[in-house]
GROMACS .gro file of C-alpha atoms in nm:
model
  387
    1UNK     CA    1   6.306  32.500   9.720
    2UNK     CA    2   6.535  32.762   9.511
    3UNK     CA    3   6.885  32.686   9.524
    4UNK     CA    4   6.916  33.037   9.714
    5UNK     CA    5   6.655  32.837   9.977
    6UNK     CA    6   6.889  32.595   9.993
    7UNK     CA    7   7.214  32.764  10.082
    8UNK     CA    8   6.989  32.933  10.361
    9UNK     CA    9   6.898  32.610  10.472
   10UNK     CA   10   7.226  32.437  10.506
   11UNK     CA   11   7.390  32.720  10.635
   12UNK     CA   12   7.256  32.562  11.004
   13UNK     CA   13   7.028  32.412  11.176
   14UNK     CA   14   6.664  32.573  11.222
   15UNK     CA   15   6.446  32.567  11.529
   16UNK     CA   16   6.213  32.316  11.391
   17UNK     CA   17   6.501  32.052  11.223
   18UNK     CA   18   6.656  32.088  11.674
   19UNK     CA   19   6.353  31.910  11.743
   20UNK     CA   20   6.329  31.658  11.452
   21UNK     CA   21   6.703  31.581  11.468
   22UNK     CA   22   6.748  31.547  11.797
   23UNK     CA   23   6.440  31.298  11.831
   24UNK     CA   24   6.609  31.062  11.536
   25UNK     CA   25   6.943  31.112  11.734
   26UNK     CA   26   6.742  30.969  12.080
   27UNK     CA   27   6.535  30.722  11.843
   28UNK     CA   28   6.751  30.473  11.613
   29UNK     CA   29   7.034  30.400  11.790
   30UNK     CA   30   6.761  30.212  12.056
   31UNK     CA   31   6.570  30.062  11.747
   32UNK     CA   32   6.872  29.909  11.615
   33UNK     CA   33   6.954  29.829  11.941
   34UNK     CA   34   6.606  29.678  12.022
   35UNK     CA   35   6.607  29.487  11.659
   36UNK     CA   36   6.925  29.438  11.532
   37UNK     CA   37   7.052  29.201  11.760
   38UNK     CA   38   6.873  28.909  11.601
   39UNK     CA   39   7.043  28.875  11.272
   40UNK     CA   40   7.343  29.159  11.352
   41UNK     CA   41   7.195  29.380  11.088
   42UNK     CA   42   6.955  29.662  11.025
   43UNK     CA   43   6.805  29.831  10.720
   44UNK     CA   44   6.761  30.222  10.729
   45UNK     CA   45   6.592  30.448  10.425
   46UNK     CA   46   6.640  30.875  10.457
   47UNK     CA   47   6.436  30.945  10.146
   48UNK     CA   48   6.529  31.262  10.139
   49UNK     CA   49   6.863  31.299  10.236
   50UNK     CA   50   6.959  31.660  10.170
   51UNK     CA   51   7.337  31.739  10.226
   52UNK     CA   52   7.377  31.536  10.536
   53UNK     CA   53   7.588  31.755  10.693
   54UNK     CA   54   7.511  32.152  10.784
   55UNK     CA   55   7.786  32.428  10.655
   56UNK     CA   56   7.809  32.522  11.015
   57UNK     CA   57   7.906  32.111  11.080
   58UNK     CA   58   7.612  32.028  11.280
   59UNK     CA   59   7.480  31.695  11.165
   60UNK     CA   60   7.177  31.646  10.876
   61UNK     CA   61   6.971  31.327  10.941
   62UNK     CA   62   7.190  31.149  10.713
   63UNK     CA   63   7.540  31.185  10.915
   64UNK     CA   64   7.277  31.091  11.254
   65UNK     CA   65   7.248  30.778  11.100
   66UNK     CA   66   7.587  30.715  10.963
   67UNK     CA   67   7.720  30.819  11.321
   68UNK     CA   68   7.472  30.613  11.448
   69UNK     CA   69   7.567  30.290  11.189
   70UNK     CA   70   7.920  30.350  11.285
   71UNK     CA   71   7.875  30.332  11.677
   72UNK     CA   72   7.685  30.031  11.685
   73UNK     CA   73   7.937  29.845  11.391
   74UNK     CA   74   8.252  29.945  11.637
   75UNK     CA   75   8.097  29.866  11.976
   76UNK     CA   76   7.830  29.545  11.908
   77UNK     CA   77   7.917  29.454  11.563
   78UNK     CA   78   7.597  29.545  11.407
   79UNK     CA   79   7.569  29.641  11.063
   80UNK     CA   80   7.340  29.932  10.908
   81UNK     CA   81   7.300  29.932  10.509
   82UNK     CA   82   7.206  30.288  10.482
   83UNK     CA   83   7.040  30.402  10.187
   84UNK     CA   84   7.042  30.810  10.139
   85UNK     CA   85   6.850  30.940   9.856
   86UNK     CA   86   6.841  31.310   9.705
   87UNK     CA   87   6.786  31.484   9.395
   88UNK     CA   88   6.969  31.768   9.373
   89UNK     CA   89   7.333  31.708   9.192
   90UNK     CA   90   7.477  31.911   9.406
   91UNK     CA   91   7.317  31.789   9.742
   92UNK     CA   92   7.438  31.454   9.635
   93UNK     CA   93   7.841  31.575   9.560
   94UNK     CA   94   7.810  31.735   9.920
   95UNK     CA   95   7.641  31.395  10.085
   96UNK     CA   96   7.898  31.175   9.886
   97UNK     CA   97   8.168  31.346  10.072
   98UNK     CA   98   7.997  31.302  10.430
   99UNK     CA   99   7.890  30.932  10.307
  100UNK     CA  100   8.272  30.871  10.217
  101UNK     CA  101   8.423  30.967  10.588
  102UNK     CA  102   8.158  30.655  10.733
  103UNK     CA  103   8.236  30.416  10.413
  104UNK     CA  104   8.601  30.436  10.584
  105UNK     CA  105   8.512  30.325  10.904
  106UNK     CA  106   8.321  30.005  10.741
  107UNK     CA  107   7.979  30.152  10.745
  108UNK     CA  108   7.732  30.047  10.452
  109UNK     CA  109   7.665  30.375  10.344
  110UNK     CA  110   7.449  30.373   9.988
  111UNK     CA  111   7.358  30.745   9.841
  112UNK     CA  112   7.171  30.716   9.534
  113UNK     CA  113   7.057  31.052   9.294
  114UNK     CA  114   6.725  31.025   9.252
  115UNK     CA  115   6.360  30.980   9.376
  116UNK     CA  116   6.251  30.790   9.650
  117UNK     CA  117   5.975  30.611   9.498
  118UNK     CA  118   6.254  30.441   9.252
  119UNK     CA  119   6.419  30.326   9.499
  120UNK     CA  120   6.169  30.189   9.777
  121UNK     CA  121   6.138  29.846   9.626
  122UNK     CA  122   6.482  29.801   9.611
  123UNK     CA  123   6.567  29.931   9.975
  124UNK     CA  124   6.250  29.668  10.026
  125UNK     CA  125   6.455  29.397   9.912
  126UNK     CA  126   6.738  29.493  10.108
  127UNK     CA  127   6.536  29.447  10.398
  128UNK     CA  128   6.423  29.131  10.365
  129UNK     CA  129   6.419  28.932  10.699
  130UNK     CA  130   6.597  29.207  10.891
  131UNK     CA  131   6.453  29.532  11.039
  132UNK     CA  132   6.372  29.862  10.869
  133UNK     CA  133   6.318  30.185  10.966
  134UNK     CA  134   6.170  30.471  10.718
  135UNK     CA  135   6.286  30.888  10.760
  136UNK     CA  136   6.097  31.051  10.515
  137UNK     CA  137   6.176  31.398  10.537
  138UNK     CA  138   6.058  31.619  10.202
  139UNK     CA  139   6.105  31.987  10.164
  140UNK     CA  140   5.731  31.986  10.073
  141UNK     CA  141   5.476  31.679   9.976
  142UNK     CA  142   5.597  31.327  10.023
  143UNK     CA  143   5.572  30.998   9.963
  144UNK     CA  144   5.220  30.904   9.824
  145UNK     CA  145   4.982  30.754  10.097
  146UNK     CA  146   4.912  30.428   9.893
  147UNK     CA  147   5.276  30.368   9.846
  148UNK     CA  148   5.370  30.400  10.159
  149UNK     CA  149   5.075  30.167  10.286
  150UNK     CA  150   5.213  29.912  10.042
  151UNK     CA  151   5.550  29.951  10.210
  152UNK     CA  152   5.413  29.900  10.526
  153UNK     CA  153   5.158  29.628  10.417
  154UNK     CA  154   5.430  29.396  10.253
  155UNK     CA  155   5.672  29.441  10.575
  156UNK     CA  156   5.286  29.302  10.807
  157UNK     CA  157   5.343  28.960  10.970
  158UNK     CA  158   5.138  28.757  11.240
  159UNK     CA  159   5.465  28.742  11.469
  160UNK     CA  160   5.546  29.155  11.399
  161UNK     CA  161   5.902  29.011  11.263
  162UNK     CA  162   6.119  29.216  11.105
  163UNK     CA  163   5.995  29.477  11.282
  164UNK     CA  164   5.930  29.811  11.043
  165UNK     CA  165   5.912  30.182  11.135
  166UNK     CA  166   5.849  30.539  11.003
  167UNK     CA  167   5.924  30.884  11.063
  168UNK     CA  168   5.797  31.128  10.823
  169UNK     CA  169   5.749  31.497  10.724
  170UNK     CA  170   5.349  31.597  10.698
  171UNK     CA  171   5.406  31.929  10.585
  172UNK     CA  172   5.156  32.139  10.743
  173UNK     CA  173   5.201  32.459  10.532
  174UNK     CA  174   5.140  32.198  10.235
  175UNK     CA  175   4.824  32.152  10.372
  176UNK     CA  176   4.732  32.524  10.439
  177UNK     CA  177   4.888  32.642  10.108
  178UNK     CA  178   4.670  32.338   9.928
  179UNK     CA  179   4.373  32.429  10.101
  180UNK     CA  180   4.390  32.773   9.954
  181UNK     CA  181   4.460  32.614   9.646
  182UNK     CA  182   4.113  32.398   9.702
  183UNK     CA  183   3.871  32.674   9.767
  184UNK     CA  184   4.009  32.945   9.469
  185UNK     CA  185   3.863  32.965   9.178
  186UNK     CA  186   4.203  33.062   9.007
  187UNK     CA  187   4.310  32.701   9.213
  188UNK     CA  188   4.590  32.482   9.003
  189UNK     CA  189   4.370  32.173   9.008
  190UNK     CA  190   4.708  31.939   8.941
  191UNK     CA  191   4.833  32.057   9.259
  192UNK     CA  192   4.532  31.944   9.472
  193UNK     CA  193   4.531  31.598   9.304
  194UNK     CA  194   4.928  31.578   9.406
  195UNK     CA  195   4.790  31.628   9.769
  196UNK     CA  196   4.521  31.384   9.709
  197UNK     CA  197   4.826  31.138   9.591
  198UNK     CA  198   4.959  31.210   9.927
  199UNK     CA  199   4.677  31.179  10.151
  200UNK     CA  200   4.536  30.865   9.941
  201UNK     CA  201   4.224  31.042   9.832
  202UNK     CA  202   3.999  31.373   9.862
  203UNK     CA  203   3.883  31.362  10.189
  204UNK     CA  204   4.115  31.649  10.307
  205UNK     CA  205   3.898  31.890  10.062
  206UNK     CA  206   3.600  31.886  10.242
  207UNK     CA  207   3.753  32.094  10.550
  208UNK     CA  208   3.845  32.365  10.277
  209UNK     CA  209   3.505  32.348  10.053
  210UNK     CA  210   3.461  32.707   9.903
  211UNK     CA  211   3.079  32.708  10.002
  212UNK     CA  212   3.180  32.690  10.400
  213UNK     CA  213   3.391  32.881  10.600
  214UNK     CA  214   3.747  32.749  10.692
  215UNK     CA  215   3.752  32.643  11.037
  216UNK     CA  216   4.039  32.775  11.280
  217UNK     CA  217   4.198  32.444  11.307
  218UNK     CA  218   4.112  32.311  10.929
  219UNK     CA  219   4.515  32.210  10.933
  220UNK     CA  220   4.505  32.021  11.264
  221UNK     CA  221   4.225  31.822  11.143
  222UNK     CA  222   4.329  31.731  10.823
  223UNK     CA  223   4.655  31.607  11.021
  224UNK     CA  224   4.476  31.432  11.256
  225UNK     CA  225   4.275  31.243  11.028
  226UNK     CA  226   4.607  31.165  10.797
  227UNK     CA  227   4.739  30.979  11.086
  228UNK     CA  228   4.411  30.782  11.170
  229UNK     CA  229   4.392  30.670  10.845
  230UNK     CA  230   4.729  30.569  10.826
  231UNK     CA  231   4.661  30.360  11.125
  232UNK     CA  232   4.387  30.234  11.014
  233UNK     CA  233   4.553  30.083  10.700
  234UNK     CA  234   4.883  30.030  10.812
  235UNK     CA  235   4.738  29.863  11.165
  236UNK     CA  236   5.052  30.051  11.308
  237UNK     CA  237   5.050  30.264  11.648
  238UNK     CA  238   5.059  30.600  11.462
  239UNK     CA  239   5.191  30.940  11.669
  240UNK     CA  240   5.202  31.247  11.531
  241UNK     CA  241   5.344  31.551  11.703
  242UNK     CA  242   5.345  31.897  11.566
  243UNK     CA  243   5.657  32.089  11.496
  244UNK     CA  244   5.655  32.491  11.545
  245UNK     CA  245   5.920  32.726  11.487
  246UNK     CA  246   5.843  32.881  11.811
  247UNK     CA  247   5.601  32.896  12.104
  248UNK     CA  248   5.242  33.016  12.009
  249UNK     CA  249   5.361  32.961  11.583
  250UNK     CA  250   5.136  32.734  11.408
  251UNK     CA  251   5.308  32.415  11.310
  252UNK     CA  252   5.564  32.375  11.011
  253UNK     CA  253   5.507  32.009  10.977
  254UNK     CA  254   5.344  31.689  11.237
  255UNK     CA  255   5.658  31.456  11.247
  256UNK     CA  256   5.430  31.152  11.198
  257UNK     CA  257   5.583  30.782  11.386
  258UNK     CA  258   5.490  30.432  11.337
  259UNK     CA  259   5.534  30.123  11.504
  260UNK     CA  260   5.390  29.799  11.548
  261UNK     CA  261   5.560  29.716  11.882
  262UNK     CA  262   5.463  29.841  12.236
  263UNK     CA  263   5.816  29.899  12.291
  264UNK     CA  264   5.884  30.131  12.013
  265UNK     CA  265   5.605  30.348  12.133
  266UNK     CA  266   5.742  30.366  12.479
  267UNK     CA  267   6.074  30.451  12.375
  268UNK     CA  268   5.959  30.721  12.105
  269UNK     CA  269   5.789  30.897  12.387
  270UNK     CA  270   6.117  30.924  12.586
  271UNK     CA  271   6.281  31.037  12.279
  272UNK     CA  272   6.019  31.295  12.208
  273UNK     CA  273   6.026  31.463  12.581
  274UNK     CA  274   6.421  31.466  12.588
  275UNK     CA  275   6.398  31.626  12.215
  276UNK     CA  276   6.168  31.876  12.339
  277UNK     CA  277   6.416  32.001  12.630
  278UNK     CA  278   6.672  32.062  12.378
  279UNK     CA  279   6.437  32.236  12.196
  280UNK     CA  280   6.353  32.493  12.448
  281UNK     CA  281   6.747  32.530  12.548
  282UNK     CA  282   6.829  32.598  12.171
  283UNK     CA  283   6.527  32.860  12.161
  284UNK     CA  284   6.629  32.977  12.490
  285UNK     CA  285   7.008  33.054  12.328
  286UNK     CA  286   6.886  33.134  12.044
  287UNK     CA  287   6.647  33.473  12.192
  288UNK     CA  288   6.999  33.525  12.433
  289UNK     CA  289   7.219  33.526  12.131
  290UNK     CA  290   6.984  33.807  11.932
  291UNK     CA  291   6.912  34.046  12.213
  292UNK     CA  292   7.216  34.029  12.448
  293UNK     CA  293   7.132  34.274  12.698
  294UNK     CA  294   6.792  34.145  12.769
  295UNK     CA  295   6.734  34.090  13.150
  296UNK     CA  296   6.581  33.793  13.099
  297UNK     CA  297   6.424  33.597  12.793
  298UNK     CA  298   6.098  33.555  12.647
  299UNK     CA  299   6.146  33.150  12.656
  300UNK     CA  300   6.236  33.138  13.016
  301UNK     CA  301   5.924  33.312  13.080
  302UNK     CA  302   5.662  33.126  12.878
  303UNK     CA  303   5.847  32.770  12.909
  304UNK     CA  304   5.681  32.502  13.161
  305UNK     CA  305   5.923  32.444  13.486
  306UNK     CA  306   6.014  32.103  13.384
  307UNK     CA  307   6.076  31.975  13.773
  308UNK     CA  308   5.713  32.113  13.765
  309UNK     CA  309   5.576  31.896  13.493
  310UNK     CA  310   5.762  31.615  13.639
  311UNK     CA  311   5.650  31.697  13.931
  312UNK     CA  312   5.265  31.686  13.869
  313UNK     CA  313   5.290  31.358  13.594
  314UNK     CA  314   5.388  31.202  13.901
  315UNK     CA  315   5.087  31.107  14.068
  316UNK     CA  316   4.870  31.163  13.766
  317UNK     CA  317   5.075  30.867  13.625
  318UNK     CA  318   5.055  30.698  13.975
  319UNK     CA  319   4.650  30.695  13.889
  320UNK     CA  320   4.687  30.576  13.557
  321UNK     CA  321   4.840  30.265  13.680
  322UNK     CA  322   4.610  30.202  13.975
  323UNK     CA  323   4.299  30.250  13.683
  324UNK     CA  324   4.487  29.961  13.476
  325UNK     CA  325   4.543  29.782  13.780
  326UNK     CA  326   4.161  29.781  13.875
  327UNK     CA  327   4.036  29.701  13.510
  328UNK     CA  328   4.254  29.423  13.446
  329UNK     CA  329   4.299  29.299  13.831
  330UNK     CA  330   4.614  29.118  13.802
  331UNK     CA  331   4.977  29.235  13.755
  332UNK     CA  332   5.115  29.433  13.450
  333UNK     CA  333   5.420  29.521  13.288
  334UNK     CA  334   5.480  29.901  13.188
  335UNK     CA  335   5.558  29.881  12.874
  336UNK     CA  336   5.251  29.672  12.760
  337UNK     CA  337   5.016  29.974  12.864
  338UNK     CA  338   5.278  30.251  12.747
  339UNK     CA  339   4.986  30.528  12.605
  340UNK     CA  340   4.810  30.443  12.937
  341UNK     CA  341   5.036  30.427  13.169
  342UNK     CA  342   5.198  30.820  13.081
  343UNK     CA  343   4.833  30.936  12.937
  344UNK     CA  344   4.866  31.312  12.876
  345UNK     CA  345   5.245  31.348  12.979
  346UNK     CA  346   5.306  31.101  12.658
  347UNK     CA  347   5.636  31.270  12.505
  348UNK     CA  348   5.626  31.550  12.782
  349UNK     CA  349   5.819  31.329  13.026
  350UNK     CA  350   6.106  31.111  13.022
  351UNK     CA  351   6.123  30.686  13.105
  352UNK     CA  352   6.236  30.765  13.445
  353UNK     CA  353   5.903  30.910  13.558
  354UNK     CA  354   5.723  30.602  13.534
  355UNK     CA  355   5.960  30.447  13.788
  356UNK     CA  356   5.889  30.740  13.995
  357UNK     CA  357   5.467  30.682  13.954
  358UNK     CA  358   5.517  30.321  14.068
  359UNK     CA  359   5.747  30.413  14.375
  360UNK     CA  360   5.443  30.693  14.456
  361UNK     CA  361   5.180  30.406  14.419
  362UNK     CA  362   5.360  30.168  14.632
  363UNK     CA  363   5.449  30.461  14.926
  364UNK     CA  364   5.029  30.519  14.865
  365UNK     CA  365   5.010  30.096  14.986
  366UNK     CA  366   4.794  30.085  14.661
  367UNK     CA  367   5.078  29.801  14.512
  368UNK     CA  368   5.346  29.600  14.657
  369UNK     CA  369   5.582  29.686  14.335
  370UNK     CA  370   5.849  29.903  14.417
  371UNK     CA  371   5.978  30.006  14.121
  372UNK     CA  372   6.329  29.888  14.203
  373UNK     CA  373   6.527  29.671  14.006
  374UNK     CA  374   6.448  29.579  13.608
  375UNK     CA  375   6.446  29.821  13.351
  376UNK     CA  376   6.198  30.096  13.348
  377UNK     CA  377   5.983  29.963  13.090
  378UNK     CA  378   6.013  29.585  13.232
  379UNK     CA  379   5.863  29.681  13.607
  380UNK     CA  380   5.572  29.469  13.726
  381UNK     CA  381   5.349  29.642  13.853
  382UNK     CA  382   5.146  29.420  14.087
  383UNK     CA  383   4.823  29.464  14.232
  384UNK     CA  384   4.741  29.496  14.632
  385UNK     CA  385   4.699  29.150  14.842
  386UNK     CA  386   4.391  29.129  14.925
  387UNK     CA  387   4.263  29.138  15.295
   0.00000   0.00000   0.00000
């Protein structure tokens, strides 16, 4: 981006950075939670750290963290080593000074000038043993696909320990700017082959061949067949959700997760859905703050009742756990089943609404669970007696 870009951007938070903040916010203070307790310590990597701190003094992703690293060092003694890279001189002044408020209350807080690529390996090291968890957030193409495979591959161990996580950036007007790019003759070839870096090969070209016509959702595809190959060759639970600046916009970027663990999958989705009432609220302000005297707003109009979503994942969820409970025929535990068990309210609705689905399906005589007691994610849910 320009430098001008930049002020713009700093100045405060955009629609699209709500959602994407507020997720990481909901997200690693449970996955140190979840992980660090072992050996007391966590490893965290923003590769692309920006200025960590908006001129408005909203939070970047780096201060999230640090806030986060702080929080857990005062209340359970658990230590972060948080690397923050950036290129930009001047982002790196400005993070220095948000990195120096944490370094004061004990927190491990590394910021290093530079590429992320140079400093993988050694953020790799760091993380020997202990758990890691990747941001990768570019202002445009990221980390190279066979890189971050490698990452993931060298982190791969029969027992899943340490456990290792991303959350990155797949810029979708990359991919709709590049596919232009692919089917012009006047095309910059060298910027196609970066994308090919990033995808880890050509595959993405054939939805923008010059000899066919582009098809509506060209950039959905090519997104959804990032993530499956990432899956494929990371053998991670890949997610990836799009990001829009508003309802009805086409996507800025797919905020693309990985886990290896059940659990982190279950408690992504409840980060997502509480992320995504935020970002309504803050687009609800936001249309309230430009046109005062509006009788009412666009986003209150178009935005789904959420007592009504909750209201109807209920019992669909209710049926996805009577459908697991007839496949497997013997009792279950939530969290084992988590894509099944919320099916296509995944990230729309919160942890609590499973409880509620197993309280339906008992009041329904279909289990003797009640979905009292234990953690959401740790219910049993047991199958009828028979007779």
């Amino acid at each position: 981006m320009s430098v001008g870009t930049d002020k713009d951007y700093w100045a405060s938070q955009a629609l699209p950075s709500v959602l994407k903040h507020k997720l990481l916010g909901h997200y690693i203070p449970q996955f140190g939670g979840m992980t660090g307790s072992r050996d007391g310590r966590v490893v965290y990597l923003d590769g692309y750290a920006g200025e960590g701190r908006y001129e408005s003094g909203e939070p970047g992703s780096a201060e999230i963290a640090m806030r986060v690293a702080s929080s857990h060092l005062m209340k359970n003694n658990l230590r972060w080593s948080c690397f923050f890279v950036e290129r930009k001189p001047e982002s790196v002044a400005r993070l220095e000074k948000v990195a120096d408020t944490y370094r004061a209350q004990g927190v491990d807080a590394r910021v290093h000038h530079g590429d992320v690529d140079g400093v993988l390996d050694s953020v790799l090291q760091t993380a020997n043993g202990l758990p890691l968890f990747l941001f990768l957030d570019p202002c445009g193409l990221g980390l190279p696909f066979g890189r971050l495979v490698e990452a993931m591959e060298r982190r791969r161990s029969p027992n899943r320990w340490p456990p290792t996580e991303f959350l990155l950036n797949f810029s979708m007007v990359a991919v709709r700017r590049l596919g232009g790019n692919a089917r012009s003759t006047k095309g910059v070839e060298r910027s196609s082959e970066r994308f090919d870096e990033v995808c880890g090969g050509t595959w993405w070209r054939e939805y923008f061949r010059p000899d066919k016509p582009i098809a509506a959702d060209a950039d959905e595809a090519v997104a959804a067949e990032y993530a499956r190959r990432l899956a494929s060759k990371t053998g991670m639970y890949v997610r990836s959700v799009p990001v829009a600046k508003a309802p009805g916009h086409k996507p800025v970027y797919h905020l693309v997760f990985g886990t290896r663990r059940q659990h982190g999958l279950w408690v992504f989705g409840d980060a997502l859905a509480r992320a995504r009432n935020v970002w309504w609220e803050k687009l609800e302000v936001k249309e309230e703050t430009e046109d005062p005297d509006a009788l009412f707003s666009t986003t209150s109009i178009i935005r789904p009742d959420p007592q009504k979503v909750v209201d109807a994942a209920i019992p669909a969820m209710a049926a996805n756990l009577e459908r697991i409970l007839r496949r497997q025929g013997r009792a279950f535990t939530l969290v084992d089943h988590t894509l099944e068990v919320f099916g296509d309210y995944y990230g729309q609705v919160t942890e609590p609404v499973a409880r509620k689905a197993v309280k339906h399906l008992h009041a329904e005589g279909k289990t003797p669970s009640t979905g009292v007691g234990k953690r959401t994610r740790e219910l049993v849910v047991e199958p009828p007696a028979l007779g």
